[in-house]
PDB file of C-alpha atoms in Angstrom:
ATOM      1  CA  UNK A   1    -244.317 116.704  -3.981  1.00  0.00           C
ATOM      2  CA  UNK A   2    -246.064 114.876  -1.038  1.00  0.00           C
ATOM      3  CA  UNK A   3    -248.687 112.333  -2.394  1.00  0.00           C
ATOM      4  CA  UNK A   4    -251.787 113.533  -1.460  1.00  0.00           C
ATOM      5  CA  UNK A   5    -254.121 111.889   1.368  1.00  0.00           C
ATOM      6  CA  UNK A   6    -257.652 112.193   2.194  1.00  0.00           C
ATOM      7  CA  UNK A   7    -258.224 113.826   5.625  1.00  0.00           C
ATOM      8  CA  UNK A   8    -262.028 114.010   5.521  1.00  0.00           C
ATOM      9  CA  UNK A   9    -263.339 110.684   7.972  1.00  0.00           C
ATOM     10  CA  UNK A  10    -266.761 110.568   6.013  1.00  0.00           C
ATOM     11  CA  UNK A  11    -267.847 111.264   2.072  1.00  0.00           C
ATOM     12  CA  UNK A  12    -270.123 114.183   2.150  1.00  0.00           C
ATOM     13  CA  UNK A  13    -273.504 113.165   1.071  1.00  0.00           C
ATOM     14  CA  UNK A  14    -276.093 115.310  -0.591  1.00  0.00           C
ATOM     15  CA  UNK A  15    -279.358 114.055   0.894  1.00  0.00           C
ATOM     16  CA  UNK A  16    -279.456 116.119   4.040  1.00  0.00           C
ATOM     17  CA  UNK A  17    -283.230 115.380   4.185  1.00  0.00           C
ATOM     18  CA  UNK A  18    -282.375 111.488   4.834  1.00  0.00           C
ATOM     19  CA  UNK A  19    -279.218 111.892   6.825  1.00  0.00           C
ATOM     20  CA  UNK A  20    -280.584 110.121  10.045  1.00  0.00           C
ATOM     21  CA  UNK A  21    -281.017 106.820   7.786  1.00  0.00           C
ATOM     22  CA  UNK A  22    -277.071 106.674   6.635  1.00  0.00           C
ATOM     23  CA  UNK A  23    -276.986 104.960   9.835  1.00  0.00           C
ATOM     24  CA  UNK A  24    -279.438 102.234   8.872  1.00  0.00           C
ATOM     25  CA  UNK A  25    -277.090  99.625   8.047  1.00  0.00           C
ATOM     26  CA  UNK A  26    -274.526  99.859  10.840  1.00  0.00           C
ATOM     27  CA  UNK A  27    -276.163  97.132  12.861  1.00  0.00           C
ATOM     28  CA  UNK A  28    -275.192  94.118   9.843  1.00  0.00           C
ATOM     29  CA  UNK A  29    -272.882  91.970  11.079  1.00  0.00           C
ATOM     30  CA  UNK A  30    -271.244  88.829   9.044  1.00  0.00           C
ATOM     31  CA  UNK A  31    -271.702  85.323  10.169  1.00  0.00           C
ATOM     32  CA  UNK A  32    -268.646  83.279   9.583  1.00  0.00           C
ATOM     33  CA  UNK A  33    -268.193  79.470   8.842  1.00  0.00           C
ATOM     34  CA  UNK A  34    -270.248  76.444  10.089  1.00  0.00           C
ATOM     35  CA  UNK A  35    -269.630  77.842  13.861  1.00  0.00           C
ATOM     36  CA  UNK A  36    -271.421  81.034  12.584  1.00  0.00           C
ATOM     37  CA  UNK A  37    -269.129  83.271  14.332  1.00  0.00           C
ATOM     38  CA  UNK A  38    -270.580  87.177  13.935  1.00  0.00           C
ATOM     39  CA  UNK A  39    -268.723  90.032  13.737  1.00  0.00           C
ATOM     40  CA  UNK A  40    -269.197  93.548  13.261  1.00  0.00           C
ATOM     41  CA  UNK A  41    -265.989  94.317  11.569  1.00  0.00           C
ATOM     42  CA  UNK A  42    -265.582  95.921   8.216  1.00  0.00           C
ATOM     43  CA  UNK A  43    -262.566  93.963   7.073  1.00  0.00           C
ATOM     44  CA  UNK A  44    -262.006  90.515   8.041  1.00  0.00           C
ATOM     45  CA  UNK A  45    -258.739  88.604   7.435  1.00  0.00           C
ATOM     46  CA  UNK A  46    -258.764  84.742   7.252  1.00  0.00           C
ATOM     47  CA  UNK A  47    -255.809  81.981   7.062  1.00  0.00           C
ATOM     48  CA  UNK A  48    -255.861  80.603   3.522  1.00  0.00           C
ATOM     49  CA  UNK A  49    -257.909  77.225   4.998  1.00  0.00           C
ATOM     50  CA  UNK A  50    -260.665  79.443   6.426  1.00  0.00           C
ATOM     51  CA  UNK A  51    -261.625  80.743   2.976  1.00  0.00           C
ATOM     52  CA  UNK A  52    -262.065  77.077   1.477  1.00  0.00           C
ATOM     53  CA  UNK A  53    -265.315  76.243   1.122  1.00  0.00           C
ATOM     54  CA  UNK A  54    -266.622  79.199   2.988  1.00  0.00           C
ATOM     55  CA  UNK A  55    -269.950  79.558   4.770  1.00  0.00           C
ATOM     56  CA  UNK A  56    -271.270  83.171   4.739  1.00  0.00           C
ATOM     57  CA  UNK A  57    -274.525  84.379   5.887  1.00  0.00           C
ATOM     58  CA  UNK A  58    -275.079  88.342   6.408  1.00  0.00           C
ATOM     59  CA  UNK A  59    -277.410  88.868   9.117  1.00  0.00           C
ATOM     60  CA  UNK A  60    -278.899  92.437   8.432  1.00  0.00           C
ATOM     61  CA  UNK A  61    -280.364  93.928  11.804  1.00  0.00           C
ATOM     62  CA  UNK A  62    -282.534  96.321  10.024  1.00  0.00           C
ATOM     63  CA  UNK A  63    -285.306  98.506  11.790  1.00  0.00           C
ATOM     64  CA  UNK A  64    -287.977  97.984   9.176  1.00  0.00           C
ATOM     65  CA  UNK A  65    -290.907  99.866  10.866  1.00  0.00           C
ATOM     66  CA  UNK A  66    -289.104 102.427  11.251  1.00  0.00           C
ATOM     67  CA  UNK A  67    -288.058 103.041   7.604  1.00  0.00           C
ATOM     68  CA  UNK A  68    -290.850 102.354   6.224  1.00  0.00           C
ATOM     69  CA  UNK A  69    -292.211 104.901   8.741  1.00  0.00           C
ATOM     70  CA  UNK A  70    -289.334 107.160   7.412  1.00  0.00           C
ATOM     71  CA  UNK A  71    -289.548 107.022   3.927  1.00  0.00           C
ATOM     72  CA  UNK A  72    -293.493 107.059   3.817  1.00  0.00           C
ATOM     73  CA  UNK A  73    -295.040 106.711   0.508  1.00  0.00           C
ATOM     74  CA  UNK A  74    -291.718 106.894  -1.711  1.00  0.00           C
ATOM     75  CA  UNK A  75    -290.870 103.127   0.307  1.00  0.00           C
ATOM     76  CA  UNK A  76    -291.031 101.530  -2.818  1.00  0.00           C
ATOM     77  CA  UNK A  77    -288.831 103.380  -4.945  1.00  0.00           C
ATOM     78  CA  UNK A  78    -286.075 101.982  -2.142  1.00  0.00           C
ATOM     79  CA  UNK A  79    -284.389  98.708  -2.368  1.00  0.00           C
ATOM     80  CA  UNK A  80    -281.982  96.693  -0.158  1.00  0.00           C
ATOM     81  CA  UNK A  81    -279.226  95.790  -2.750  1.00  0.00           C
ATOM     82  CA  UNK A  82    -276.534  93.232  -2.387  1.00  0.00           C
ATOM     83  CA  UNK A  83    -273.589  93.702  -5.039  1.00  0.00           C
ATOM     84  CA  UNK A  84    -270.564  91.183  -4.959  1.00  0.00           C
ATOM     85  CA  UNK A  85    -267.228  92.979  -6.336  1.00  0.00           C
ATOM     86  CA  UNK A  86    -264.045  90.642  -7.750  1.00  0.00           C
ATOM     87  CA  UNK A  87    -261.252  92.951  -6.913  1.00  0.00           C
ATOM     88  CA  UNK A  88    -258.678  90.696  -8.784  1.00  0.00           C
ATOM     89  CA  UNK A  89    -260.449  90.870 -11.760  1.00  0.00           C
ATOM     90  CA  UNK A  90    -262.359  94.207 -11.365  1.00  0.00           C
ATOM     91  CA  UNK A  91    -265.747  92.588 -11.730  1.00  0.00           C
ATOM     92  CA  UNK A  92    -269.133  93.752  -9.563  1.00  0.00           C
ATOM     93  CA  UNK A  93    -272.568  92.051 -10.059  1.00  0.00           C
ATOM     94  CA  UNK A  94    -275.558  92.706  -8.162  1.00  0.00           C
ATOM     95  CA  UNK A  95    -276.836  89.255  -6.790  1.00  0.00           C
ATOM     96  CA  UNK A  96    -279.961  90.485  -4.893  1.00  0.00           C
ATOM     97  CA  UNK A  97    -282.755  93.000  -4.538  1.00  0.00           C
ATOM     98  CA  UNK A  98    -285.167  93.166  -1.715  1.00  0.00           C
ATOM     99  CA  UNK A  99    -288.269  95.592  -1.644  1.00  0.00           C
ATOM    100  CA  UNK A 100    -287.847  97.580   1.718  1.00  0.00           C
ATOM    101  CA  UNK A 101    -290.704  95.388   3.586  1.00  0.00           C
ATOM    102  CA  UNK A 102    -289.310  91.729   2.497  1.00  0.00           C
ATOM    103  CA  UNK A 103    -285.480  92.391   3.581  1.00  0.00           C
ATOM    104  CA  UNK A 104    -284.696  89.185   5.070  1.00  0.00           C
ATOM    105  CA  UNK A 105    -283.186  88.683   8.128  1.00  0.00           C
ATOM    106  CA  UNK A 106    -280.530  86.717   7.507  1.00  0.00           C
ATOM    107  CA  UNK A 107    -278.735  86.266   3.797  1.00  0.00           C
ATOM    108  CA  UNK A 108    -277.162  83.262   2.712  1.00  0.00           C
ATOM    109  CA  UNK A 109    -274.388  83.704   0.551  1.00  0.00           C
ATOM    110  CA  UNK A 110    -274.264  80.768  -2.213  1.00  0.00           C
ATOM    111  CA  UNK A 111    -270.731  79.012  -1.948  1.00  0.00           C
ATOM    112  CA  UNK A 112    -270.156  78.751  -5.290  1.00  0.00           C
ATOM    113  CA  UNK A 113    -270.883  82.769  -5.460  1.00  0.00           C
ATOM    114  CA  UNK A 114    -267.935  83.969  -2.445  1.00  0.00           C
ATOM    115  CA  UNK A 115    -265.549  80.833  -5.010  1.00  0.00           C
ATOM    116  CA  UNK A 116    -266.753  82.752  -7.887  1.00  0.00           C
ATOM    117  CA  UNK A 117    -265.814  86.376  -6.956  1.00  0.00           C
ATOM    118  CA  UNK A 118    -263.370  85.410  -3.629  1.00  0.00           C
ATOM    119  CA  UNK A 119    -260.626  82.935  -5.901  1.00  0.00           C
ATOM    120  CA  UNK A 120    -259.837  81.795  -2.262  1.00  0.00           C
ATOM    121  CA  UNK A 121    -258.556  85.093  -2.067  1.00  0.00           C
ATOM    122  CA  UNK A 122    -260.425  88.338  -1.663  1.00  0.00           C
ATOM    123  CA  UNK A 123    -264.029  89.126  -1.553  1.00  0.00           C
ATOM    124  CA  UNK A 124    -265.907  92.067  -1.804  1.00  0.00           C
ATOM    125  CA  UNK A 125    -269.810  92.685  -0.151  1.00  0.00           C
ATOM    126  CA  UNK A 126    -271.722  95.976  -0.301  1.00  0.00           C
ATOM    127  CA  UNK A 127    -275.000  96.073   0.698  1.00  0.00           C
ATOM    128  CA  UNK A 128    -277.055  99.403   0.235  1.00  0.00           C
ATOM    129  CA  UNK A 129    -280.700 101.214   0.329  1.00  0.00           C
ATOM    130  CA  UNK A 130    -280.964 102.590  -3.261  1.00  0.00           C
ATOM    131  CA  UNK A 131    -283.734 104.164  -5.630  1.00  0.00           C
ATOM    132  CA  UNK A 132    -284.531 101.446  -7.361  1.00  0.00           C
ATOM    133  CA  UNK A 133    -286.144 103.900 -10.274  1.00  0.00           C
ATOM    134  CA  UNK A 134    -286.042 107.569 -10.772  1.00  0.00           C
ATOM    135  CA  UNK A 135    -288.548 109.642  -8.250  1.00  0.00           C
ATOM    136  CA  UNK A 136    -289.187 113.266  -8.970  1.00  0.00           C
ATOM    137  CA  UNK A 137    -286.965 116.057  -7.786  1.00  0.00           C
ATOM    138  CA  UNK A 138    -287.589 116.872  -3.580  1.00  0.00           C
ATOM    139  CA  UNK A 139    -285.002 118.612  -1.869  1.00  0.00           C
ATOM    140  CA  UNK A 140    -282.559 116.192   0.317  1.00  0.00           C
ATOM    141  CA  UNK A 141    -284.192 114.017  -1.702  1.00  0.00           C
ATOM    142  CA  UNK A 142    -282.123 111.597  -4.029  1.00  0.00           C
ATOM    143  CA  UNK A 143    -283.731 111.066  -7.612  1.00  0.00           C
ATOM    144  CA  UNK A 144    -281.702 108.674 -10.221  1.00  0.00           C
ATOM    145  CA  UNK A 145    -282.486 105.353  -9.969  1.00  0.00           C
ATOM    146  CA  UNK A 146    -278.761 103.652  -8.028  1.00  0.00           C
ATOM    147  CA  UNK A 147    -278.417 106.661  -5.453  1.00  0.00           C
ATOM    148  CA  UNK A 148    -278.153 105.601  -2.079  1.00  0.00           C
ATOM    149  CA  UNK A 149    -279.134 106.356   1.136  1.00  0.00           C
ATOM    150  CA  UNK A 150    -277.249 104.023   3.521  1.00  0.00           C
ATOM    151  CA  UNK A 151    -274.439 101.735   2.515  1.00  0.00           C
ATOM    152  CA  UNK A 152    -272.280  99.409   4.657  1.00  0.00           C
ATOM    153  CA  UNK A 153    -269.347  97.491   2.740  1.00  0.00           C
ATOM    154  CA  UNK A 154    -267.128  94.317   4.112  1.00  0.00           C
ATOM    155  CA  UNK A 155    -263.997  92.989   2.785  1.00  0.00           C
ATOM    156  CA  UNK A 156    -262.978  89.321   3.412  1.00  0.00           C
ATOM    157  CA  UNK A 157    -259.577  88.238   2.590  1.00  0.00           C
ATOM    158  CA  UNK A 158    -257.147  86.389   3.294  1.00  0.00           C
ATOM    159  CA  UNK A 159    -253.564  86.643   4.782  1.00  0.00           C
ATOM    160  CA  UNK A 160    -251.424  85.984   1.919  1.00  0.00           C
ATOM    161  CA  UNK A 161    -249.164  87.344  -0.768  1.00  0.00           C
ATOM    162  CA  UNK A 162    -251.009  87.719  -3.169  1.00  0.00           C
ATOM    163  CA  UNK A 163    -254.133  89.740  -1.583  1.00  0.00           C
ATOM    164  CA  UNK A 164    -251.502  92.567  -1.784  1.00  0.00           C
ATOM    165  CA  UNK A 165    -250.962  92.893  -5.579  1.00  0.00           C
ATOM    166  CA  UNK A 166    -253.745  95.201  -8.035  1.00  0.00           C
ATOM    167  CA  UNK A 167    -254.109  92.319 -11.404  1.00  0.00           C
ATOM    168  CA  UNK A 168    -254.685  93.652 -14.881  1.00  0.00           C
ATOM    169  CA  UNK A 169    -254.858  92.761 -18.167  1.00  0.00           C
ATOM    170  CA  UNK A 170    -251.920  93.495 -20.638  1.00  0.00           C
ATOM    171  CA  UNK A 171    -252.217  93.499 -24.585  1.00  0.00           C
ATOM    172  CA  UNK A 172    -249.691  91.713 -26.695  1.00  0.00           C
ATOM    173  CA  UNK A 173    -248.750  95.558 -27.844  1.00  0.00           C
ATOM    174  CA  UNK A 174    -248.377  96.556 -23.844  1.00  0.00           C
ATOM    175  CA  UNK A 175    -245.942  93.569 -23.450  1.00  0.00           C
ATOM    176  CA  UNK A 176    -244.018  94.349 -26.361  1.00  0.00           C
ATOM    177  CA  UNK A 177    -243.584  97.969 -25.303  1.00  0.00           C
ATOM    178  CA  UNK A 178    -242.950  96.919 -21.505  1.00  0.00           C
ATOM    179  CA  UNK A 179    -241.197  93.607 -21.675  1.00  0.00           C
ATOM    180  CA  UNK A 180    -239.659  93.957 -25.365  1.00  0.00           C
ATOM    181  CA  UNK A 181    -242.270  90.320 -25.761  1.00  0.00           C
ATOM    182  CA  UNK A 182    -245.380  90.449 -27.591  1.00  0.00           C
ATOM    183  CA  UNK A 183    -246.026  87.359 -25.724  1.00  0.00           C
ATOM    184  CA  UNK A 184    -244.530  87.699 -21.839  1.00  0.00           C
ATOM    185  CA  UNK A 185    -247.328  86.361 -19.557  1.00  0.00           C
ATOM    186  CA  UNK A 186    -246.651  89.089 -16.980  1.00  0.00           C
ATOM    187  CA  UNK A 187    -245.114  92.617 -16.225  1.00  0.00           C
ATOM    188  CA  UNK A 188    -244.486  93.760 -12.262  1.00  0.00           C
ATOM    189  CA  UNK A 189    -244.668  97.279 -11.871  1.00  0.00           C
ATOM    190  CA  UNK A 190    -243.089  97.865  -8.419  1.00  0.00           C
ATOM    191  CA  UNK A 191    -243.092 100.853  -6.466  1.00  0.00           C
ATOM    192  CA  UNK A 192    -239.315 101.099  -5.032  1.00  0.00           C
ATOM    193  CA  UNK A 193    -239.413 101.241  -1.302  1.00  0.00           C
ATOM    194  CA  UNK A 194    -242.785  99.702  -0.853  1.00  0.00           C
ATOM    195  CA  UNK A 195    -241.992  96.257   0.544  1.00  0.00           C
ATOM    196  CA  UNK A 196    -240.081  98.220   3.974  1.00  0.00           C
ATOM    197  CA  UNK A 197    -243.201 100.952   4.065  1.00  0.00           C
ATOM    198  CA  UNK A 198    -246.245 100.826   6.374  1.00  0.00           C
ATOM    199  CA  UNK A 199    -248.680  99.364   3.650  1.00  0.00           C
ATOM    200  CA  UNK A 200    -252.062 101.124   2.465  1.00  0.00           C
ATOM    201  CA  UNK A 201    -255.367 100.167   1.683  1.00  0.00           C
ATOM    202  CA  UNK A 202    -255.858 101.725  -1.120  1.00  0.00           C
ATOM    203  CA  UNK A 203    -252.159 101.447  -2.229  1.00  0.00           C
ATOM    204  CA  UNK A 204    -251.432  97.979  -3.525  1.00  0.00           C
ATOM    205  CA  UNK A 205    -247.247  96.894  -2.790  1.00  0.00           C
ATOM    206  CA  UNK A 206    -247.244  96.023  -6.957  1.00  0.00           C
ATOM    207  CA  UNK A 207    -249.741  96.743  -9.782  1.00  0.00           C
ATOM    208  CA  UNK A 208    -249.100  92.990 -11.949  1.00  0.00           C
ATOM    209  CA  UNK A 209    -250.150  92.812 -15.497  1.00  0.00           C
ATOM    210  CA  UNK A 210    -251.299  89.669 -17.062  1.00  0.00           C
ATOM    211  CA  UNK A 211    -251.209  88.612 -20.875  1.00  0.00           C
ATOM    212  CA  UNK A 212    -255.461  89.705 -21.595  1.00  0.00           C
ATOM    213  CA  UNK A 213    -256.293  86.032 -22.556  1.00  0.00           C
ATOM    214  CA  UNK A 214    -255.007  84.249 -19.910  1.00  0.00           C
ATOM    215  CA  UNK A 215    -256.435  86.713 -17.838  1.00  0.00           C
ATOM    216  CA  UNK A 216    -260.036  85.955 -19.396  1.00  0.00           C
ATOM    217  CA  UNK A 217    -259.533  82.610 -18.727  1.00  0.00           C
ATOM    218  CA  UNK A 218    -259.098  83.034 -15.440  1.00  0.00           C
ATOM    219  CA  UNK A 219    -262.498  84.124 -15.149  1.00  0.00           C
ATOM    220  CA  UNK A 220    -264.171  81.048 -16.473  1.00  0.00           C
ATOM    221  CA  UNK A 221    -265.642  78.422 -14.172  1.00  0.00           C
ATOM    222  CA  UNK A 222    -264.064  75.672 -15.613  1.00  0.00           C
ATOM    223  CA  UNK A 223    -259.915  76.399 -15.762  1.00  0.00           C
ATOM    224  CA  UNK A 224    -260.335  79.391 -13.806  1.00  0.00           C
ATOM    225  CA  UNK A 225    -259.254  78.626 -10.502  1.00  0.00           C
ATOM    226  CA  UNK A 226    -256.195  76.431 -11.445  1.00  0.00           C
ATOM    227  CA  UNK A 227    -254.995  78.617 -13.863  1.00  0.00           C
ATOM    228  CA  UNK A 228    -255.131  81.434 -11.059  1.00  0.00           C
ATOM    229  CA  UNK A 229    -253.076  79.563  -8.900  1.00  0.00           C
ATOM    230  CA  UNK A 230    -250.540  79.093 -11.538  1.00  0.00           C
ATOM    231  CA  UNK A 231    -250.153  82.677 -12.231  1.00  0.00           C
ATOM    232  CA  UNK A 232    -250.280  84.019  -8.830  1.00  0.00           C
ATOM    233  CA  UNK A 233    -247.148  81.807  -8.787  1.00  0.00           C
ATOM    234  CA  UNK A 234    -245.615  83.770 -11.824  1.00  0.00           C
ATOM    235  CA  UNK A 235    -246.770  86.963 -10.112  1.00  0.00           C
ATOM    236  CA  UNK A 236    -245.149  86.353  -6.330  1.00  0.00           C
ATOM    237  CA  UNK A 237    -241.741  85.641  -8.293  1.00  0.00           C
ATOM    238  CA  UNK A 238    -241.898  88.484 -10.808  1.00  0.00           C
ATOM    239  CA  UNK A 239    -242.532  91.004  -7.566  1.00  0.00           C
ATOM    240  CA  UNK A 240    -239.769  89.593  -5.072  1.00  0.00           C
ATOM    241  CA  UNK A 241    -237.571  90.066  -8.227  1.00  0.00           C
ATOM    242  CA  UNK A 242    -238.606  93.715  -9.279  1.00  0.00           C
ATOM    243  CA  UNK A 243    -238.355  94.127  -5.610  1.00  0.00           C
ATOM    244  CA  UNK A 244    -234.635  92.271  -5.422  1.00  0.00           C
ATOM    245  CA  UNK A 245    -232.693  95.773  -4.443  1.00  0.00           C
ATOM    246  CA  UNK A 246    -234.916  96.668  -1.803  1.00  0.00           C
ATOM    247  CA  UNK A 247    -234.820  92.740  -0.132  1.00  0.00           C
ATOM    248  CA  UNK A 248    -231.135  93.099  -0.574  1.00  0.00           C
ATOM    249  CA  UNK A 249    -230.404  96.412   1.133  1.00  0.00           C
ATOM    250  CA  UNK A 250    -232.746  95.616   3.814  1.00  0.00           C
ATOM    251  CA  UNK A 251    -230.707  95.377   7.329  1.00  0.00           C
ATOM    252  CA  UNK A 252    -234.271  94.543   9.376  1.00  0.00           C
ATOM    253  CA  UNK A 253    -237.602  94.212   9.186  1.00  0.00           C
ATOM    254  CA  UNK A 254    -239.987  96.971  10.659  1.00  0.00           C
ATOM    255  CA  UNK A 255    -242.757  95.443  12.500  1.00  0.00           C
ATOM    256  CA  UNK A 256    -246.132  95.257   9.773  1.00  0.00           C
ATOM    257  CA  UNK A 257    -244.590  96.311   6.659  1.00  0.00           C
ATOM    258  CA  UNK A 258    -244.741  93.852   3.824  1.00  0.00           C
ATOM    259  CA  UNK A 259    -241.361  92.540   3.623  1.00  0.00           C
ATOM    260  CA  UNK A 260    -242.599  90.689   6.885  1.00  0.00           C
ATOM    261  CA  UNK A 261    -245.838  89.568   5.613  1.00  0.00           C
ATOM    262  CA  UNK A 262    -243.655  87.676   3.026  1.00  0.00           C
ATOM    263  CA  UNK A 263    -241.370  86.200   5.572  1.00  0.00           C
ATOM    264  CA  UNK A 264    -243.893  84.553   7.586  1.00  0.00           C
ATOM    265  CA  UNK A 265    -245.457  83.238   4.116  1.00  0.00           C
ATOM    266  CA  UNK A 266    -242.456  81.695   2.806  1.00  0.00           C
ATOM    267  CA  UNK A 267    -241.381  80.102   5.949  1.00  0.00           C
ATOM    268  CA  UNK A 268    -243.099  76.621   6.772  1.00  0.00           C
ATOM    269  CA  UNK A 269    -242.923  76.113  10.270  1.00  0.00           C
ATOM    270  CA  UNK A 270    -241.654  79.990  11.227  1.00  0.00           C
ATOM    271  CA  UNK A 271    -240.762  82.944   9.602  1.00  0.00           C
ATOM    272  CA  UNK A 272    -238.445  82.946   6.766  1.00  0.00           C
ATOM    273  CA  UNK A 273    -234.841  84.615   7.574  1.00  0.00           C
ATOM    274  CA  UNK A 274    -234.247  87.820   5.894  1.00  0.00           C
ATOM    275  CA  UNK A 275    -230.419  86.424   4.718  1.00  0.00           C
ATOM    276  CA  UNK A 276    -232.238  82.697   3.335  1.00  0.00           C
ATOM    277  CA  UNK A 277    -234.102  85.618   1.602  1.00  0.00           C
ATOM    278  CA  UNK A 278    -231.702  87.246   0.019  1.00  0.00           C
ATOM    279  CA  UNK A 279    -230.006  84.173  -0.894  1.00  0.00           C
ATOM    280  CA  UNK A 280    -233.309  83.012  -2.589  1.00  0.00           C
ATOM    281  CA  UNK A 281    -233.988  85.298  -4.881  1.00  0.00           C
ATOM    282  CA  UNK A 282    -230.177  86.112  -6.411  1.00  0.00           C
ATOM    283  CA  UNK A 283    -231.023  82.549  -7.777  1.00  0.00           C
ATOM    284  CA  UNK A 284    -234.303  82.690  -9.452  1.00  0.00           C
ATOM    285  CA  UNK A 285    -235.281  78.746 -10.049  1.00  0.00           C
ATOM    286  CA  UNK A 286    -234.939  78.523  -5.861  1.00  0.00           C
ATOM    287  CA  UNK A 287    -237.133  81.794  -5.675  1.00  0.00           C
ATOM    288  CA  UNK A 288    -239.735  79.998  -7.681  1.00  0.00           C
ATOM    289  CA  UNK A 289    -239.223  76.553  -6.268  1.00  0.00           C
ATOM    290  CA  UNK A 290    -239.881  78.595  -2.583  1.00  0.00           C
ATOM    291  CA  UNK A 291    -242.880  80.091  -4.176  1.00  0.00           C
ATOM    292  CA  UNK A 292    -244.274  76.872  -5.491  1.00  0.00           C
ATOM    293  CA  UNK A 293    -243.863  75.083  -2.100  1.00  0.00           C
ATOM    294  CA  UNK A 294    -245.519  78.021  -0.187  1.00  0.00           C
ATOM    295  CA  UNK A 295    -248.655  78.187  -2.655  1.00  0.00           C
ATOM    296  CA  UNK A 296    -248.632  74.045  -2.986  1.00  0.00           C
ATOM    297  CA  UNK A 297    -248.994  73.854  -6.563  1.00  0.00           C
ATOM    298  CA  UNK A 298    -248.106  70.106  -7.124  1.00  0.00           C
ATOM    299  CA  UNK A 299    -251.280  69.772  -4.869  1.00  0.00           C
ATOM    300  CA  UNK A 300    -253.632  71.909  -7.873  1.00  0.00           C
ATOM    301  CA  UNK A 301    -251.702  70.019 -10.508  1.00  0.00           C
ATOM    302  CA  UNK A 302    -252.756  66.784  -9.030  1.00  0.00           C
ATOM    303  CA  UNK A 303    -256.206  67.626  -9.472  1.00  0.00           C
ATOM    304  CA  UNK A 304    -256.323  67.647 -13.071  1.00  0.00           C
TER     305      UNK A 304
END
């Protein structure tokens, strides 16, 4: 059976009587690092140096007259709302409201905030004009307090290994049932054929499970971020393992797909050969020894 795929290019929306203000957050654009460079893009990919210590401002480029104009006297059931998503460890927080008439211009994002939910990684911004409480029923109106009106979504990441994995926890029963250890620190489930297929969005190469404490801990501001590092080791080994057969009967490597991505990574100066490759992982204290050097983690250990 063919997997199915969405061919629709827009989610259908129910409040036809606001449908010229969906467009009302196109114009926000991202302004990135000390330069302040702005873009307009929806995803942005950054080497793993750009993401340390990352300066983010979101400068909104809102018409305010002209939604307050629209909206009338229901403007302040509306709220700008600025929600920060974790993808690694499926966390969302809303960090900011603004009343329709005192939307900034520009938004400063704290640093400690894009650490926080970005692990150096992967961050996830949505901003959106919401009810911010229930209004009574108007047709093409929305009426539950979190419905939206106009919604505009960015995705910073970086251009690594491990941005390409889906994390979740695992009980001590899951491990036992998956692993045959109540106590393995990880499970790879990997899709065979993924690492030579044009990769997906949506479609991660490997969901990883990790041991439900550990992966508490590596929400906490204290050990957090090391012990992230330290298991995104763990994880990069456990997938080019599971995904041994497919690195082994691989004669090239198609343009994009992720087998390349993970050349280039593992390569210091240039790209990794596809035969040091295969050598590397029939011999799995080299594949981890490779991994180690690639995510420099003598360089985390030193700062304990």
């Amino acid at each position: 059976m063919k997997a199915w795929r969405r061919t629709e290019t827009r989610v259908a929306r129910p409040f036809f009587a606001l449908t010229d203000i969906e467009p009302a957050l196109d114009g926000v654009t991202l302004l990135l690092g000390e330069e302040e460079r702005e873009s307009y893009q929806d995803h942005q990919q950054l080497d793993p140096a750009d993401f340390e210590d990352l300066q983010l401002k979101i400068r909104t480029n809102i018409d305010i007259q002209q939604l307050v104009k629209r909206l009338d006297d229901k403007k302040d059931h509306f709220q700008l709302i600025m929600a920060l998503r974790d993808p690694m460890l499926k966390k969302r927080v809303t960090k900011n409201t603004w009343n329709i008439e005192e939307i900034p211009n520009e938004i400063l994002l704290d640093e400690d905030e894009v650490l926080r939910f970005g692990h150096r990684r992967e961050l996830h911004i949505t901003l959106a004009l919401a009810l911010c409480k229930s209004i009574e029923p108007n047709p093409g109106w929305p009426t539950k307090k979190g419905d939206w009106i106009a919604k505009r979504s960015f995705v910073i990441k970086t251009n690594t290994m491990s941005s390409a994995f889906d994390l979740r926890k695992m009980t001590a029963d899951e491990a036992k049932l998956w692993t045959g250890f109540r106590g393995a620190l990880i499970h790879v489930d990997y899709i065979d054929g993924r690492l030579l297929e044009e990769p997906e969005e949506d479609s991660p190469l490997a969901t990883c499970y990790i041991a439900e404490d550990v992966y508490d801990s590596m929400q906490r501001a204290t050990e957090g971020p090391l012990l992230q590092s330290l298991v995104m080791t763990e994880v990069v080994a456990g997938v080019l393992l599971a995904a041994g057969e497919d690195i082994e009967d691989a004669t090239d490597v198609p343009k994009g797909v992720p087998l390349e991505r993970i050349l280039n990574h593992l390569g210091a100066d240039k790209r990794m050969g596809l035969d040091q490759l295969k050598s590397i992982i029939r011999d799995p204290l080299k594949l981890r020894a490779a991994v180690h050097d690639r995510l420099d983690v003598i360089s985390q250990l030193r700062s304990l």
